[in-house]
Coordinates of C-alpha atoms and ligand atoms in Angstrom, one line a residue:
X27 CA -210.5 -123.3 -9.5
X28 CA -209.2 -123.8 -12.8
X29 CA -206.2 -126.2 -13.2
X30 CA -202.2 -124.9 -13.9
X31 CA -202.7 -127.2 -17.6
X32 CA -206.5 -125.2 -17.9
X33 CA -205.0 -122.1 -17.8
X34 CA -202.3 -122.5 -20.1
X35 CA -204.8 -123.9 -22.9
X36 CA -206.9 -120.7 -21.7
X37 CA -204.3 -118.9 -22.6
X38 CA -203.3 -120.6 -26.1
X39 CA -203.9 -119.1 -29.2
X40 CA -206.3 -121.6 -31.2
X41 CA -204.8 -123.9 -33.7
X42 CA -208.4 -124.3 -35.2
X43 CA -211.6 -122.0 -35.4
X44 CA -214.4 -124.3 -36.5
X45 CA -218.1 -125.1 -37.0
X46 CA -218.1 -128.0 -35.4
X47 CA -216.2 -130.7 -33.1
X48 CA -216.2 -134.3 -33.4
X49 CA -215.0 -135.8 -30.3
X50 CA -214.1 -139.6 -31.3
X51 CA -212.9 -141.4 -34.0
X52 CA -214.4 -144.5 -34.1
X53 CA -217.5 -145.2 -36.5
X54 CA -219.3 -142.8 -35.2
X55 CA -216.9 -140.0 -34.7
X56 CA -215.7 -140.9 -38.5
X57 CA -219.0 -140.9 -40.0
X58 CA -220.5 -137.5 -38.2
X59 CA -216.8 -135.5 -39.7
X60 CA -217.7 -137.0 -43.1
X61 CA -221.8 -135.9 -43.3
X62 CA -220.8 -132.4 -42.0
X63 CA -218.2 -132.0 -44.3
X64 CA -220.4 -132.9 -47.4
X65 CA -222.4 -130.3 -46.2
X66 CA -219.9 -127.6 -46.3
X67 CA -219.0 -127.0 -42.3
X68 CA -215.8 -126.5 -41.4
X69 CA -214.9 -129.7 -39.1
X70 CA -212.0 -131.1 -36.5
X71 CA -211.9 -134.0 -34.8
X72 CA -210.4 -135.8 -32.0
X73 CA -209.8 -139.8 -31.1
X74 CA -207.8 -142.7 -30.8
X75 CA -208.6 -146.2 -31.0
X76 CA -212.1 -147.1 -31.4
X77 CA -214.3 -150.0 -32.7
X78 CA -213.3 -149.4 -35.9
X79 CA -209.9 -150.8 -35.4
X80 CA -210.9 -153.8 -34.7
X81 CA -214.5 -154.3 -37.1
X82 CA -214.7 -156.8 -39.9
X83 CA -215.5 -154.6 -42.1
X84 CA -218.9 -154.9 -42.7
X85 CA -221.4 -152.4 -41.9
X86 CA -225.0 -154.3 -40.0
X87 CA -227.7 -152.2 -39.9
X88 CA -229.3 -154.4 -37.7
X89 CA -228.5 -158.4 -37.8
X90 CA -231.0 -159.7 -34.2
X91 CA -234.1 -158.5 -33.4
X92 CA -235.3 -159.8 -31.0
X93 CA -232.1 -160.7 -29.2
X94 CA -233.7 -162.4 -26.5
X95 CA -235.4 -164.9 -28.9
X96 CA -232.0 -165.2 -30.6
X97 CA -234.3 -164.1 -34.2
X98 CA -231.5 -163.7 -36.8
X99 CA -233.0 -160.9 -39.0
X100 CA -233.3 -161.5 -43.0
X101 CA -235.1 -158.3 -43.6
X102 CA -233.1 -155.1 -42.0
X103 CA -235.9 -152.5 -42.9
X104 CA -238.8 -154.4 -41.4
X105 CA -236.5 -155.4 -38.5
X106 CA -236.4 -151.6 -37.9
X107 CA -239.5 -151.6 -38.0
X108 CA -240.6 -154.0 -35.2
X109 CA -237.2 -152.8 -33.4
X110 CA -238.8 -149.3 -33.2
X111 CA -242.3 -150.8 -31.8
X112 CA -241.0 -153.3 -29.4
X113 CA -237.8 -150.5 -28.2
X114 CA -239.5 -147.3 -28.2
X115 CA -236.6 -145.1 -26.7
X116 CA -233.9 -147.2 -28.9
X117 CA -231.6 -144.3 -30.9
X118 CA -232.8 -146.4 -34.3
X119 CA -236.0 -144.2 -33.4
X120 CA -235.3 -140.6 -33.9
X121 CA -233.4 -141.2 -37.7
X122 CA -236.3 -142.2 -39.8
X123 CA -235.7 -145.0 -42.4
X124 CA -234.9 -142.3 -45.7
X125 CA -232.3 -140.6 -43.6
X126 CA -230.8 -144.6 -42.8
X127 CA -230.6 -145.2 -46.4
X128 CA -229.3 -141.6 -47.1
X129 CA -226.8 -142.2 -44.4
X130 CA -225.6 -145.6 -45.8
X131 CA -225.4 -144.0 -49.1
X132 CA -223.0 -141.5 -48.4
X133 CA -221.1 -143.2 -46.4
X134 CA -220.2 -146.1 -48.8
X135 CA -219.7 -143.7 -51.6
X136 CA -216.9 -142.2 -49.7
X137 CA -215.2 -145.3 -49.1
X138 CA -215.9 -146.1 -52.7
X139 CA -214.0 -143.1 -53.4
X140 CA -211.6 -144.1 -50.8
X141 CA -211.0 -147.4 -52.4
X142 CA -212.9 -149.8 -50.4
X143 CA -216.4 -150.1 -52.2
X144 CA -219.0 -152.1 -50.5
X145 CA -221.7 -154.3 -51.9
X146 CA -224.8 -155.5 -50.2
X147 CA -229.0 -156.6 -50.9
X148 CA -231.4 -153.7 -51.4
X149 CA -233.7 -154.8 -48.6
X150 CA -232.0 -157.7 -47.3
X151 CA -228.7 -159.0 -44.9
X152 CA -226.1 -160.5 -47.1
X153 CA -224.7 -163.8 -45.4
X154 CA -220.7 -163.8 -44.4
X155 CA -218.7 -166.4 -44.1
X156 CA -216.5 -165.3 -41.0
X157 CA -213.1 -167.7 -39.6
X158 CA -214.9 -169.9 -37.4
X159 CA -217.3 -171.1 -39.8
X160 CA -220.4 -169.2 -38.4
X161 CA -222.5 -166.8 -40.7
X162 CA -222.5 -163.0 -39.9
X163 CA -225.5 -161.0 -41.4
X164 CA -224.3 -157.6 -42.6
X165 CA -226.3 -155.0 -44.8
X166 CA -223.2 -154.4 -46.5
X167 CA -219.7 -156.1 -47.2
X168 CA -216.8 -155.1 -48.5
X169 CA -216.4 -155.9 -52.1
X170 CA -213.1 -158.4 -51.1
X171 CA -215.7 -160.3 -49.5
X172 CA -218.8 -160.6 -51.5
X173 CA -217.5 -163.4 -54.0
X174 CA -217.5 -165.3 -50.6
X175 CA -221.4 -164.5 -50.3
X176 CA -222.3 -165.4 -53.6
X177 CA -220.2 -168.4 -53.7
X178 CA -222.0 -169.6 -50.1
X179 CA -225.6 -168.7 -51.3
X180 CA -224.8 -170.5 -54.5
X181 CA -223.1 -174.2 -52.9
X182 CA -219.9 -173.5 -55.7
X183 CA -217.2 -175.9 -55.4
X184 CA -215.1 -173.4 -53.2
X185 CA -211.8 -173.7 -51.6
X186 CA -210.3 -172.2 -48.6
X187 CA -206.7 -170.9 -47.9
X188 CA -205.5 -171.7 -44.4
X189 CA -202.1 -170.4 -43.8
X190 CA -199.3 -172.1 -41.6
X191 CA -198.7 -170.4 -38.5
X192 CA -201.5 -167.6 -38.5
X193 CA -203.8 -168.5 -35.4
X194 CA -207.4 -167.6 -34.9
X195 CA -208.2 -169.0 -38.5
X196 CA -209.2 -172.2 -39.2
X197 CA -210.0 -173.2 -43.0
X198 CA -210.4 -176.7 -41.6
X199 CA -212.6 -175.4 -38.8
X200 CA -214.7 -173.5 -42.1
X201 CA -215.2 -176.5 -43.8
X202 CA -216.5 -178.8 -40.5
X203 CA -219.1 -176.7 -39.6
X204 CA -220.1 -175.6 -43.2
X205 CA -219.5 -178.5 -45.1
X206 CA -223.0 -180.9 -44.7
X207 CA -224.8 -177.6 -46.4
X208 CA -222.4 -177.1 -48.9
X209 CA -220.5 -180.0 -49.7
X210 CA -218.4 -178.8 -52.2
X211 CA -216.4 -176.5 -50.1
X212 CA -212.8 -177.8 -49.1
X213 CA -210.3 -176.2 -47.3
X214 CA -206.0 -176.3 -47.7
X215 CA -203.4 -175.2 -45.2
X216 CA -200.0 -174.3 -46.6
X217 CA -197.1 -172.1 -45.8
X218 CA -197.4 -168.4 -46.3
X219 CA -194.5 -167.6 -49.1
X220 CA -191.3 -166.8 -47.5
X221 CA -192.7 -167.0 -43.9
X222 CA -192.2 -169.3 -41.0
X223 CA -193.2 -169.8 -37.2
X224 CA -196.1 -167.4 -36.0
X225 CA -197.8 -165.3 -38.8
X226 CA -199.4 -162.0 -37.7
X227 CA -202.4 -160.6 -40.6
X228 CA -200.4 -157.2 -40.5
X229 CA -197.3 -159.3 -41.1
X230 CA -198.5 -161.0 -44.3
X231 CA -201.1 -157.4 -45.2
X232 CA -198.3 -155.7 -45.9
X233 CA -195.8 -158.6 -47.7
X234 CA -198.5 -158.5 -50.1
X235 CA -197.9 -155.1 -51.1
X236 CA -195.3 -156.9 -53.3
X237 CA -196.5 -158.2 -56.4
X238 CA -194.0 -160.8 -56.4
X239 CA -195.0 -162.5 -52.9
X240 CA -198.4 -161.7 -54.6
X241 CA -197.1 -164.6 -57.8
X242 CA -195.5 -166.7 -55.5
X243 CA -198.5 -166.8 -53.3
X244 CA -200.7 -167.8 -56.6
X245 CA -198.0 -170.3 -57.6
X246 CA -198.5 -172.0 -54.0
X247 CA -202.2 -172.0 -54.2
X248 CA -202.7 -173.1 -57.9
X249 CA -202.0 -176.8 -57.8
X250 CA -205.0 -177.1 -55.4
X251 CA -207.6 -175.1 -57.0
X252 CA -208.6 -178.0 -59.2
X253 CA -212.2 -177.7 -59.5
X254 CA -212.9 -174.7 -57.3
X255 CA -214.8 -171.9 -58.5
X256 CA -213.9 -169.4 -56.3
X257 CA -210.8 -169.3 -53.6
X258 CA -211.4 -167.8 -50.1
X259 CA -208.3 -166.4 -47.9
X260 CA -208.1 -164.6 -44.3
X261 CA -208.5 -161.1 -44.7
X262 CA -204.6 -160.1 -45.0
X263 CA -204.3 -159.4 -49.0
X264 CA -203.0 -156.0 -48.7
X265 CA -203.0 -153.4 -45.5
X266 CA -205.1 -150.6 -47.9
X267 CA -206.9 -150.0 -50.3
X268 CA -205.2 -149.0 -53.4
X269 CA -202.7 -146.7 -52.3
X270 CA -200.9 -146.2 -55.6
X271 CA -203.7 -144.3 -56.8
X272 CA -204.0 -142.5 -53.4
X273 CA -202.5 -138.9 -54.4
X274 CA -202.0 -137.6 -51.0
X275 CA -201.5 -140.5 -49.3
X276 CA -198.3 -141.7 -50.6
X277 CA -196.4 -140.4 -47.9
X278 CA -198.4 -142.2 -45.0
X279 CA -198.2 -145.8 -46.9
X280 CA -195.4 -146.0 -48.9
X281 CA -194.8 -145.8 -52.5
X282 CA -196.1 -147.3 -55.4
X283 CA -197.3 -151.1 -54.0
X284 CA -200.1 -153.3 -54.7
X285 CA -203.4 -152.4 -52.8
X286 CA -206.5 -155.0 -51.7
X287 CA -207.6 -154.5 -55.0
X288 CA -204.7 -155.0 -57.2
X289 CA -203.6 -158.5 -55.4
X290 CA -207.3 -159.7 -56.0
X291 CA -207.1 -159.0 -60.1
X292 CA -203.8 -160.8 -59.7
X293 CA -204.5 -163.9 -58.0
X294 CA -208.1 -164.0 -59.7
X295 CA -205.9 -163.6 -63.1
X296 CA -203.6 -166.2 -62.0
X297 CA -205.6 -168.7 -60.5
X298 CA -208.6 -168.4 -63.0
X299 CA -210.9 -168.3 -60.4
X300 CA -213.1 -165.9 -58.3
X301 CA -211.6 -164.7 -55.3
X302 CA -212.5 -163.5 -52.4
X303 CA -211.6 -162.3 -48.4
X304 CA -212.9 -163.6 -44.8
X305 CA -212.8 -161.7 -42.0
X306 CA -210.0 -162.6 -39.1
X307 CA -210.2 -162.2 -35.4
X308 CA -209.2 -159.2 -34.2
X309 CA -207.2 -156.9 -34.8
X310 CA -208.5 -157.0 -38.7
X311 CA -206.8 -155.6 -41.5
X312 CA -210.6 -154.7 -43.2
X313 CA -211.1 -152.8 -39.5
X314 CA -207.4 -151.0 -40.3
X315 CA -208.3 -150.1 -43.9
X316 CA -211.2 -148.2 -42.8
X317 CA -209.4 -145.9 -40.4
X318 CA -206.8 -145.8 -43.0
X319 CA -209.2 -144.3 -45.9
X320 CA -210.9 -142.1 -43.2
X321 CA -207.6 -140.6 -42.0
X322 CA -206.6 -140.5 -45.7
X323 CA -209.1 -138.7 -47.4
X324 CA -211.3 -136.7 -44.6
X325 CA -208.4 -133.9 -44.4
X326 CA -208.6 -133.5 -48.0
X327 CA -212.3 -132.5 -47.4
X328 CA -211.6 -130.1 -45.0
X329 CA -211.4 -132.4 -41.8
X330 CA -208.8 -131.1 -39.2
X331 CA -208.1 -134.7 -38.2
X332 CA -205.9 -134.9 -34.5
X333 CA -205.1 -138.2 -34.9
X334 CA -205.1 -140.3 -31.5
X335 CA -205.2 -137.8 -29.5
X336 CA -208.0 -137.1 -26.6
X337 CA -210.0 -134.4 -25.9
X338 CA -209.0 -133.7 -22.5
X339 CA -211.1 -130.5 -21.1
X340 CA -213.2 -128.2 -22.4
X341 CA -214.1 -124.4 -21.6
X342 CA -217.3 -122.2 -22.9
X343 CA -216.5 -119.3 -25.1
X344 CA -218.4 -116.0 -24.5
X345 CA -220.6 -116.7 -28.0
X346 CA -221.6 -119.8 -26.6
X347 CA -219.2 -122.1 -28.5
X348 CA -216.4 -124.4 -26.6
X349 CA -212.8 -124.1 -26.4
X350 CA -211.3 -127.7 -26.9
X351 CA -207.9 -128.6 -24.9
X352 CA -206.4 -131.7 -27.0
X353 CA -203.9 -133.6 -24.8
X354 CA -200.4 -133.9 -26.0
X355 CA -198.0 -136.8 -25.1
X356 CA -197.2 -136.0 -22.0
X357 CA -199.4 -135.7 -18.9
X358 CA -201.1 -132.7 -18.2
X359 CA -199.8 -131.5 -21.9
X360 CA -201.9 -129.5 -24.1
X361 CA -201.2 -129.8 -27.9
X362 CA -203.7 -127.9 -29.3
X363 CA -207.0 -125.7 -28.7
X364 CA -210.0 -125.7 -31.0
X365 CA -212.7 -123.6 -30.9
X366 CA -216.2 -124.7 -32.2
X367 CA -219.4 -123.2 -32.7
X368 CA -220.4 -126.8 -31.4
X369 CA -220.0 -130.1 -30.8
X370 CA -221.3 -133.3 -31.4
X371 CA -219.7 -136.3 -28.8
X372 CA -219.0 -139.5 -30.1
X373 CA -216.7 -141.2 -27.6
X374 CA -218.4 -144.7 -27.1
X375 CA -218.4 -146.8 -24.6
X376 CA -216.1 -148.4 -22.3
X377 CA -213.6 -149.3 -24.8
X378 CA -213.0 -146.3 -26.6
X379 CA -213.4 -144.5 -23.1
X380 CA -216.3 -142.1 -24.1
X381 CA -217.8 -143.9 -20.5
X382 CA -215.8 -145.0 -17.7
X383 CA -216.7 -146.7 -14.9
X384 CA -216.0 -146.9 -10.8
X385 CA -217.0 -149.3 -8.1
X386 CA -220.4 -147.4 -7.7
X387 CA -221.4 -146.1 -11.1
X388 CA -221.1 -145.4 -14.9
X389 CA -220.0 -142.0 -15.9
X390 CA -219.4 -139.7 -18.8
X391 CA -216.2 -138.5 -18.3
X392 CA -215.5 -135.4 -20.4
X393 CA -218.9 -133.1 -20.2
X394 CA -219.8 -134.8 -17.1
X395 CA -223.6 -136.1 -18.7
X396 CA -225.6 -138.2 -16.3
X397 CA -225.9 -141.4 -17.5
X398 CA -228.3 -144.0 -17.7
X399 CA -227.9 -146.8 -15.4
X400 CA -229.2 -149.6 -13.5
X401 CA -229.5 -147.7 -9.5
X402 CA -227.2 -150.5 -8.5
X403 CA -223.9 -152.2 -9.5
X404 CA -225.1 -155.6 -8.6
X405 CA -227.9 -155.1 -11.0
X406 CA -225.1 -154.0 -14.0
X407 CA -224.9 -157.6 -14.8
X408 CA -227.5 -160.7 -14.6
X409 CA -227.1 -164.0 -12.6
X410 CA -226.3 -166.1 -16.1
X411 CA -223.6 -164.4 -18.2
X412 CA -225.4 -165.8 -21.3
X413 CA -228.5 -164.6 -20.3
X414 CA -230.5 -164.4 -23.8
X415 CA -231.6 -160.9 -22.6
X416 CA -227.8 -159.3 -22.5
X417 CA -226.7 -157.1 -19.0
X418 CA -228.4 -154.1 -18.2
X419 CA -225.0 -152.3 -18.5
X420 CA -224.5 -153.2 -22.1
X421 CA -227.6 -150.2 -22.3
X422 CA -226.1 -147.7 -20.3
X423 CA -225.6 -144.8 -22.0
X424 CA -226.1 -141.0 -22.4
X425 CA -229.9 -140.0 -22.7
X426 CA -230.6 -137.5 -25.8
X427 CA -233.5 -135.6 -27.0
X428 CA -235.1 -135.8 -30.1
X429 CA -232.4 -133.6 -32.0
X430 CA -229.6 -135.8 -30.0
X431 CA -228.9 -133.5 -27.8
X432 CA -228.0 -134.8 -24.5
X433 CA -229.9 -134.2 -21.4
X434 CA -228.9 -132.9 -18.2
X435 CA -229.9 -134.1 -15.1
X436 CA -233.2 -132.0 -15.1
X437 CA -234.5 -133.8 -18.4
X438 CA -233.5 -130.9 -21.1
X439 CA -230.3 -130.6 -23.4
X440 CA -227.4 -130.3 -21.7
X441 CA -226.3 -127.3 -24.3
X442 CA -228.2 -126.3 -27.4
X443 CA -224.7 -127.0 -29.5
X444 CA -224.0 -130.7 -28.1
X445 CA -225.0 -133.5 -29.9
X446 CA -224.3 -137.3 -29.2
X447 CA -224.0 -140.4 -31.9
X448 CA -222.9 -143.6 -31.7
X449 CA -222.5 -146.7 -29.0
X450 CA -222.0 -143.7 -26.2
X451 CA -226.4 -143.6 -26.6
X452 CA -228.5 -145.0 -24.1
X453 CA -231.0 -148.1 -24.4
X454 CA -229.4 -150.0 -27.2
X455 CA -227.2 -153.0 -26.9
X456 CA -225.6 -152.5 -30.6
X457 CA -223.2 -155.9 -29.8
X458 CA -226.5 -158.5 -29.4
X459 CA -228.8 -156.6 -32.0
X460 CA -225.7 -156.8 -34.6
X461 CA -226.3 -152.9 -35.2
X462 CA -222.9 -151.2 -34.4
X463 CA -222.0 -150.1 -37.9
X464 CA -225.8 -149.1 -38.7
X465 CA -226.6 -146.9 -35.6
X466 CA -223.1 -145.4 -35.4
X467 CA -223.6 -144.1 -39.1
X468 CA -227.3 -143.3 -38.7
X469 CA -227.4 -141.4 -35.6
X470 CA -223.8 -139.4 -36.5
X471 CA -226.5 -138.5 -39.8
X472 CA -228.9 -137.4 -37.8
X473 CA -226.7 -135.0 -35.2
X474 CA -224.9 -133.6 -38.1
X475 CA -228.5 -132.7 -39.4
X476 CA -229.7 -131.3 -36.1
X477 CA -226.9 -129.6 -35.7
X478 CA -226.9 -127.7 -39.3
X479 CA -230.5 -127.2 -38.5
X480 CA -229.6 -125.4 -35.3
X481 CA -227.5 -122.8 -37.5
X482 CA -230.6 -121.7 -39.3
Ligands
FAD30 C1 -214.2 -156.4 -32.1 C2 -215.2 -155.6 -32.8 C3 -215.8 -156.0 -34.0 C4 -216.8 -155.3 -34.6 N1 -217.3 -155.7 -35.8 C5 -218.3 -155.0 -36.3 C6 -218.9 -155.5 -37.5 O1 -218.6 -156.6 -38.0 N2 -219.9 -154.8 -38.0 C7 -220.4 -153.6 -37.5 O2 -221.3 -153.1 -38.0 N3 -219.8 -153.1 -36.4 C8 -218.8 -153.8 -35.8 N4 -218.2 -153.3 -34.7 C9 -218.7 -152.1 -34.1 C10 -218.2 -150.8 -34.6 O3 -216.9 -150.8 -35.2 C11 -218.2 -149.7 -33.5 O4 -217.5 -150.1 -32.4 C12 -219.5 -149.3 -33.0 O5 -220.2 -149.0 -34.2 C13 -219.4 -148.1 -32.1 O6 -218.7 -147.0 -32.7 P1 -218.5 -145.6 -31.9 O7 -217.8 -144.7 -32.9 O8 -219.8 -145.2 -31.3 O9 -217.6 -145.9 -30.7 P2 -216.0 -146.4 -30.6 O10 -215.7 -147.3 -31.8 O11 -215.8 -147.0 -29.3 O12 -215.2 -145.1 -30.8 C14 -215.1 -144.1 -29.8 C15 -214.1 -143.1 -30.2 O13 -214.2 -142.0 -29.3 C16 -212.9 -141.6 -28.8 N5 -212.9 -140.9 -27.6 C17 -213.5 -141.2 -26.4 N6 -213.3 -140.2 -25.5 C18 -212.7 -139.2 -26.2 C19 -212.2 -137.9 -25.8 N7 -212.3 -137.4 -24.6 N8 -211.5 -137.2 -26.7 C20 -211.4 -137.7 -28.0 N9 -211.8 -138.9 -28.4 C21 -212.4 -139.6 -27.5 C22 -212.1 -142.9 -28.8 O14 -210.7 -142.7 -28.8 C23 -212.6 -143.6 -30.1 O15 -212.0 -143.0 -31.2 C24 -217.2 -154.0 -34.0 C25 -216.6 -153.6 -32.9 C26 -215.6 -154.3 -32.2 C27 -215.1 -153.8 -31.0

């Protein structure tokens, strides 16, 4: 029987006739609107917060391999390689290595576009300096934070920016566990201009959009540059990317201000020095920037963006497309129904809620997918939680085909039109393999191909 709220959206005009439906907005979701948009479909999407919001920044490709022997990997293209021998059903499988590099490509030439250009090794992980200290491989890095790479590889007399009140970074932390390899890195905590008590990175992101906090800031820092050759600070030095030259985006982030960019020629100007960003804890303003240039620059490619907001039902049409119901604010509301010719499901895991989880089992909430699981809960997790192997339920996942389509419970695709990307895939553990960037971009590559393929 349908429900009162599925009748009403069965009875709603559509706010949006489509090609295609991207159901998340996380890495994944973000990535498969931006490849099917290059290629010309017509494209709305659906999500709220995801891993994005809350990413360094960087973009692995794959950082472990194996996890269990803890292997840090140096060379991404030949860990693929072994990944896809030793894993055979892992997602990194069905997107062969040219469509990875494609993927990458395209992706960091719209955020170049956007504002936020990466940098990274041709067939190697770059080495980040993150805020405890420890060294993150990444395939690519924003640019805010390469002078940090090159200044680590290179041992250059380096100083680090610690400010007064802003928890979860430690400059002196940095320097302890970096400094016997690279002794002439120092570290210097001093107040944040114009700011007491607790600082919050959003706090301090957005006082930077004015150039004059941006002086007084240099002013503070110059007396201890002294012989540094480059000057590292949290990742707070501006909330976007350059928003003055961001034509449509004015409205959403304010007029005229400094962006990421602008403060860096400014204190580099200033201090004579190289400068350059580290990653905070969570929530991160390079995580915030990304949705930010995604949300700012997909619509003027086409994108129908629904901005957190869910998905919250879904109906077949006669052709064989889907009606979408978006949920509105309040419960059982309907905001909006889209009509696709198809779909492709990027909802991830637990956090962003693309699985969900009861006493008994793991389940895929919104098409009703089976899922694959350990038989039992007590078997979800191992005996020691820092079990070098990672828990069984960090695979669980939704089972595709080789075109990403998900299977149904008798082993073939759920629906010709439905396509899956992302963490919501089976048999991959993106968190230990340092991958979640890398496979969200390359499988939403791959399902936008299969499903432009499917139109032929
Ligand atoms: C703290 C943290 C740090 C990270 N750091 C890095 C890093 O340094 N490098 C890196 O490469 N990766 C990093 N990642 C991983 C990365 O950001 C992504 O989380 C990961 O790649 C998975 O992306 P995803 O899009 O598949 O899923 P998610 O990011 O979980 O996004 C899922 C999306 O689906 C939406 N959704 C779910 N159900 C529905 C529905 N019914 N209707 C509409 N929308 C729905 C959610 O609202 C969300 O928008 C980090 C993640 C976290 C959490």
């Amino acid at each position: 029987m349908p429900t009162d709220t599925a009748s009403k959206a069965h009875a709603m005009e559509p706010d949006c006739s489509c090609d295609l439906m991207v159901v998340g907005a996380g890495m994944a979701g973000m990535a498969a609107a931006l490849f099917a948009s290059s290629r010309g479909l017509s494209v709305a999407q659906a999500g709220a917060l995801g891993g994005i919001d809350f990413s360094t920044g960087m973009l692995d490709l794959l950082g472990m391999h194996p996890v269990e022997e803890l292997h840090a990997v140096d060379n991404p293209w030949q860990g693929l390689e072994a990944l896809r021998r030793d894993e055979p059903h892992h997602p990194y499988g069905l997107v062969p290595d040219a469509d990875v590099r494609a993927a990458f490509e395209d992706f960091t030439a719209f955020l170049a576009e956007a504002g936020l250009p990466y940098d990274g090794y041709a067939d190697r992980n770059a080495r980040v300096l993150t805020s405890l200290g420890t060294v993150k491989p990444t395939y690519r890095a924003p640019c805010s934070m390469w002078p940090g790479v090159q200044a680590m590889e290179r041992k250059l007399p380096c100083l680090i920016i610690d400010f007064i009140g802003l928890k979860g970074f430690s400059g002196r932390q940095i320097v302890e566990v970096r400094g016997p390899e690279w002794p002439g890195l120092r570290s210097v905590r001093i107040p944040f201009p114009g700011c007491a008590g607790e600082l919050y990175p959003e706090h301090l992101a957005w006082s930077l959009t004015e150039m004059d906090v941006v002086d007084w800031l240099a002013e503070s820092v110059a007396e201890h540059v002294q012989d540094a050759q480059a000057v590292g600070f949290p990742a707070v030095l501006g909330p976007y990317a350059a928003p003055a030259s961001t034509a449509s985006s004015t409205a959403s982030v304010g007029a005229a201000s400094s962006g990421l960019y602008d403060v860096i020629a400014r204190l580099r100007e200033r201090l004579g020095v190289e400068i350059f960003e580290i990653p905070t804890m969570p929530p991160s303003i390079a995580g915030l920037r990304l949705r930010a240039a995604f949300e700012t620059f997909l619509p003027g490619r086409g994108v129908r963006i629904y901005p957190q907001k869910r998905v919250a039902e879904w109906e077949r049409t006669d052709n064989g497309g889907f009606r979408f119901h978006i949920a509105g604010a309040g419960e059982g509301d309907i905001e909006a129904v889209v009509e696709a010719r198809g779909a492709i499901l990027a909802g991830g895991r637990f956090f962003g809620k693309g699985l969900t989880a009861d006493r008994h089992a793991v389940h895929e909430p919104l098409f009703g997918l089976p899922v694959l699981q350990p038989k039992h809960r007590d078997e979800w997790h191992r005996e020691d939680f820092f079990d070098a192997r990672g828990h069984p339920l960090n695979r669980t996942g939704v089972e595709v085909d080789a075109r990403l389509r998900p299977l149904s419970e008798n082993g073939h695709p759920a629906f010709p039109n439905l396509f899956a990307a992302g963490s919501i895939l089976a048999n991959q553990d993106w968190m230990r393999a340092k991958c979640g960037a890398g496979l969200a971009i390359a499988t939403a590559y791959a399902a936008v191909q299969s499903y432009q393929n499917s139109l032929s």
